Amino acid sequence: MSISKNLEQNRPIFPFTAIVGQEEMKLALILNVIDPKIGGVMIMGDRGTGKSTTVRALVDLLPEIKVVENDLFNSDPDDPELMSQEIREKLQNNEKIQVTTKKISMVDLPLGATEDRVCGTIDIEKALTEGIKAFEPGLLAKANRGILYVDEVNLLDDHLVDVLLDSAASGWNTVEREGISISHPARFILVGSGNPEEGELRPQLLDRFGMHAQIGTVKEANLRVKIVEQRASFDESPLSFRKNYDESQNELRERIITARHILKNVNLEYDYRIKISQICSELNVDGLRGDIVTNRASKALAAFEGRTEVTPQDIFRVIPLCLRHRLRKDPLESIDSGDKVRETFKKVFAYQ
């Protein structure tokens, strides 16, 4: 039996397609898997609303990617931007590299992690005595081309959040010690979750997340009963519960893989791009991140639905997720639910 099968039997994951409600959070996660350049997602909601369960359930749906065998950074054998310096040098010297496939990985970042644990460390003694760059990779290396998940990100030290967001934005992590510098690719989807009662992230940090999903406790009694019953069934017999969702899980996985393939052919009309920027301007959104993310997310949604043309409906569905966390100027203000964004959208697009 393979190790992954063993793990699955020891720690079965709740199926993504079995999660009831929370459509906004599920959509934001799926769109980020289709286009990692959207820039990650921040999920804020009450305690016990399934934030961690949903993020961990996403692992099952992640497609396989080509990687260089035994490489610490999950280097892409075809893309120089996604390969380590060592692999790049091997290719330049026409050395043969072994290629394999592996599932996109999800790395958990614990709250108490140190900067060395996150970024990696350089063994100075080895570097000085043996003259080699001895690098011990951190979580950012492990997360390259995967997902980095931070639960309770609003309780993480601001300095560490800054490091994560810098790496997520630039796609590189650089570690410098005593005049020795090592860089490696660190392109990952950053997913953060938290409870607003424990404090929000600063607006400057929040703005760096591509999307912001808000989730609340389900109020409808019938749905609550369904969720409780599902959880009880899963806890009682996880493997047989998962079997019931094999078909829907496979179907969703295929849709994501197809969407990743057709994404580059999706067209967003110039007129719609102008209107998206007009909305950002009218809402007084700082910078251009809001425009860029909305363009990317609406294309990813069209691809997810198997289309190559973006419609105003696509933009309407994603724009609150892309802009609501960029409207707040005062850290004490609460984040807009999305109504303000929707109203401005309807006005600009003359949309009913």
CSV table of N, CA, C and O in Angstrom, one decimal, residues 111-158:
chain,number,residue,atom,x,y,z
A,111,LEU,N,1.0,28.9,13.7
A,111,LEU,CA,1.0,30.3,14.2
A,111,LEU,C,2.3,30.6,14.9
A,111,LEU,O,2.8,31.7,14.8
A,112,GLY,N,2.9,29.6,15.5
A,112,GLY,CA,4.2,29.9,16.3
A,112,GLY,C,5.4,29.8,15.4
A,112,GLY,O,6.5,29.8,16.0
A,113,ALA,N,5.3,29.7,14.1
A,113,ALA,CA,6.5,29.5,13.2
A,113,ALA,C,7.4,30.7,13.3
A,113,ALA,O,7.0,31.9,13.4
A,114,THR,N,8.7,30.4,13.3
A,114,THR,CA,9.7,31.5,13.3
A,114,THR,C,10.0,31.9,11.8
A,114,THR,O,9.7,31.2,10.9
A,115,GLU,N,10.7,33.0,11.6
A,115,GLU,CA,11.1,33.4,10.3
A,115,GLU,C,12.0,32.4,9.6
A,115,GLU,O,11.8,32.2,8.4
A,116,ASP,N,12.9,31.8,10.4
A,116,ASP,CA,13.8,30.8,9.8
A,116,ASP,C,13.0,29.6,9.3
A,116,ASP,O,13.3,29.0,8.3
A,117,ARG,N,12.0,29.2,10.1
A,117,ARG,CA,11.2,28.1,9.7
A,117,ARG,C,10.4,28.4,8.4
A,117,ARG,O,10.2,27.5,7.6
A,118,VAL,N,10.0,29.6,8.3
A,118,VAL,CA,9.2,30.0,7.1
A,118,VAL,C,10.1,30.2,5.9
A,118,VAL,O,9.8,29.7,4.8
A,119,CYS,N,11.2,31.0,6.0
A,119,CYS,CA,12.0,31.3,4.9
A,119,CYS,C,13.1,30.4,4.6
A,119,CYS,O,13.7,30.3,3.5
A,120,GLY,N,13.6,29.6,5.6
A,120,GLY,CA,14.7,28.8,5.5
A,120,GLY,C,16.0,29.4,6.1
A,120,GLY,O,16.0,30.6,6.4
A,121,THR,N,17.0,28.6,6.3
A,121,THR,CA,18.2,29.2,6.9
A,121,THR,C,19.5,28.8,6.1
A,121,THR,O,19.5,27.8,5.4
A,122,ILE,N,20.5,29.6,6.3
A,122,ILE,CA,21.8,29.3,5.6
A,122,ILE,C,22.8,28.8,6.8
A,122,ILE,O,22.9,29.5,7.8
A,123,ASP,N,23.4,27.7,6.5
A,123,ASP,CA,24.4,27.2,7.5
A,123,ASP,C,25.7,27.9,7.3
A,123,ASP,O,26.5,27.6,6.4
A,124,ILE,N,25.9,29.0,8.1
A,124,ILE,CA,27.0,29.9,7.9
A,124,ILE,C,28.4,29.1,8.1
A,124,ILE,O,29.3,29.3,7.3
A,125,GLU,N,28.4,28.2,9.1
A,125,GLU,CA,29.6,27.5,9.4
A,125,GLU,C,30.1,26.6,8.2
A,125,GLU,O,31.2,26.7,7.8
A,126,LYS,N,29.1,25.9,7.6
A,126,LYS,CA,29.4,25.1,6.5
A,126,LYS,C,29.8,26.0,5.3
A,126,LYS,O,30.7,25.6,4.5
A,127,ALA,N,29.2,27.1,5.1
A,127,ALA,CA,29.5,28.0,4.0
A,127,ALA,C,30.9,28.5,4.1
A,127,ALA,O,31.6,28.6,3.2
A,128,LEU,N,31.3,28.9,5.4
A,128,LEU,CA,32.6,29.4,5.6
A,128,LEU,C,33.7,28.4,5.5
A,128,LEU,O,34.8,28.6,5.0
A,129,THR,N,33.5,27.2,6.1
A,129,THR,CA,34.5,26.2,6.2
A,129,THR,C,34.6,25.4,4.9
A,129,THR,O,35.7,25.0,4.5
A,130,GLU,N,33.5,25.1,4.3
A,130,GLU,CA,33.6,24.2,3.1
A,130,GLU,C,33.4,25.0,1.8
A,130,GLU,O,33.5,24.4,0.7
A,131,GLY,N,33.0,26.3,2.0
A,131,GLY,CA,32.9,27.1,0.8
A,131,GLY,C,31.7,26.8,-0.1
A,131,GLY,O,31.7,27.1,-1.3
A,132,ILE,N,30.7,26.1,0.5
A,132,ILE,CA,29.4,25.8,-0.2
A,132,ILE,C,28.2,26.5,0.4
A,132,ILE,O,28.2,26.8,1.6
A,133,LYS,N,27.3,26.8,-0.4
A,133,LYS,CA,26.0,27.5,0.1
A,133,LYS,C,25.1,26.4,0.7
A,133,LYS,O,24.4,25.8,0.0
A,134,ALA,N,25.2,26.2,2.0
A,134,ALA,CA,24.4,25.2,2.6
A,134,ALA,C,23.1,25.8,3.0
A,134,ALA,O,23.0,26.5,4.0
A,135,PHE,N,22.0,25.5,2.3
A,135,PHE,CA,20.7,26.1,2.5
A,135,PHE,C,19.7,25.0,3.1
A,135,PHE,O,19.6,23.9,2.5
A,136,GLU,N,19.1,25.4,4.2
A,136,GLU,CA,18.1,24.5,4.7
A,136,GLU,C,16.7,25.1,4.4
A,136,GLU,O,16.3,26.1,4.9
A,137,PRO,N,16.0,24.5,3.4
A,137,PRO,CA,14.7,25.2,2.9
A,137,PRO,C,13.7,25.2,4.0
A,137,PRO,O,13.6,24.4,4.9
A,138,GLY,N,12.8,26.3,3.9
A,138,GLY,CA,11.7,26.5,4.8
A,138,GLY,C,10.4,26.1,4.2
A,138,GLY,O,10.3,25.5,3.1
A,139,LEU,N,9.3,26.6,4.8
A,139,LEU,CA,8.0,26.3,4.3
A,139,LEU,C,7.7,26.9,3.0
A,139,LEU,O,6.9,26.4,2.2
A,140,LEU,N,8.3,28.1,2.7
A,140,LEU,CA,8.1,28.8,1.4
A,140,LEU,C,8.6,27.9,0.3
A,140,LEU,O,8.0,27.9,-0.8
A,141,ALA,N,9.7,27.2,0.5
A,141,ALA,CA,10.3,26.3,-0.6
A,141,ALA,C,9.3,25.2,-0.8
A,141,ALA,O,9.1,24.8,-1.9
A,142,LYS,N,8.8,24.6,0.3
A,142,LYS,CA,7.9,23.5,0.2
A,142,LYS,C,6.6,23.8,-0.5
A,142,LYS,O,6.0,23.0,-1.2
A,143,ALA,N,6.2,25.1,-0.3
A,143,ALA,CA,4.9,25.6,-0.8
A,143,ALA,C,5.0,26.0,-2.3
A,143,ALA,O,4.0,26.3,-2.9
A,144,ASN,N,6.2,26.1,-2.9
A,144,ASN,CA,6.3,26.6,-4.2
A,144,ASN,C,5.4,25.8,-5.2
A,144,ASN,O,5.5,24.5,-5.1
A,145,ARG,N,4.6,26.5,-6.0
A,145,ARG,CA,3.7,25.9,-6.9
A,145,ARG,C,2.5,25.2,-6.2
A,145,ARG,O,1.8,24.4,-6.8
A,146,GLY,N,2.4,25.4,-4.9
A,146,GLY,CA,1.3,24.8,-4.2
A,146,GLY,C,0.5,25.8,-3.4
A,146,GLY,O,0.4,27.0,-3.9
A,147,ILE,N,-0.1,25.4,-2.3
A,147,ILE,CA,-1.0,26.3,-1.5
A,147,ILE,C,-0.3,26.4,-0.1
A,147,ILE,O,0.1,25.4,0.5
A,148,LEU,N,-0.2,27.6,0.4
A,148,LEU,CA,0.2,27.9,1.7
A,148,LEU,C,-1.0,28.3,2.6
A,148,LEU,O,-1.6,29.4,2.3
A,149,TYR,N,-1.3,27.5,3.6
A,149,TYR,CA,-2.5,27.8,4.4
A,149,TYR,C,-2.1,28.3,5.7
A,149,TYR,O,-1.4,27.7,6.5
A,150,VAL,N,-2.6,29.5,6.1
A,150,VAL,CA,-2.4,30.1,7.5
A,150,VAL,C,-3.7,30.2,8.2
A,150,VAL,O,-4.5,31.1,7.8
A,151,ASP,N,-4.0,29.4,9.1
A,151,ASP,CA,-5.2,29.5,9.9
A,151,ASP,C,-5.0,30.6,11.0
A,151,ASP,O,-3.9,30.7,11.5
A,152,GLU,N,-6.0,31.4,11.3
A,152,GLU,CA,-5.9,32.5,12.2
A,152,GLU,C,-4.8,33.4,11.8
A,152,GLU,O,-4.0,33.8,12.6
A,153,VAL,N,-4.8,33.8,10.5
A,153,VAL,CA,-3.7,34.7,9.9
A,153,VAL,C,-3.7,36.0,10.6
A,153,VAL,O,-2.7,36.7,10.7
A,154,ASN,N,-4.9,36.4,11.1
A,154,ASN,CA,-5.0,37.7,11.8
A,154,ASN,C,-4.3,37.7,13.1
A,154,ASN,O,-4.0,38.8,13.7
A,155,LEU,N,-3.9,36.5,13.6
A,155,LEU,CA,-3.1,36.5,14.9
A,155,LEU,C,-1.6,36.3,14.6
A,155,LEU,O,-0.8,36.3,15.5
A,156,LEU,N,-1.3,36.2,13.3
A,156,LEU,CA,0.2,36.0,13.0
A,156,LEU,C,0.9,37.3,13.1
A,156,LEU,O,0.3,38.4,12.8
A,157,ASP,N,2.1,37.3,13.5
A,157,ASP,CA,3.0,38.5,13.6
A,157,ASP,C,3.0,39.2,12.3
A,157,ASP,O,3.2,38.6,11.2
A,158,ASP,N,2.7,40.5,12.3
A,158,ASP,CA,2.7,41.4,11.1
A,158,ASP,C,3.9,41.2,10.2
A,158,ASP,O,3.8,41.3,9.0
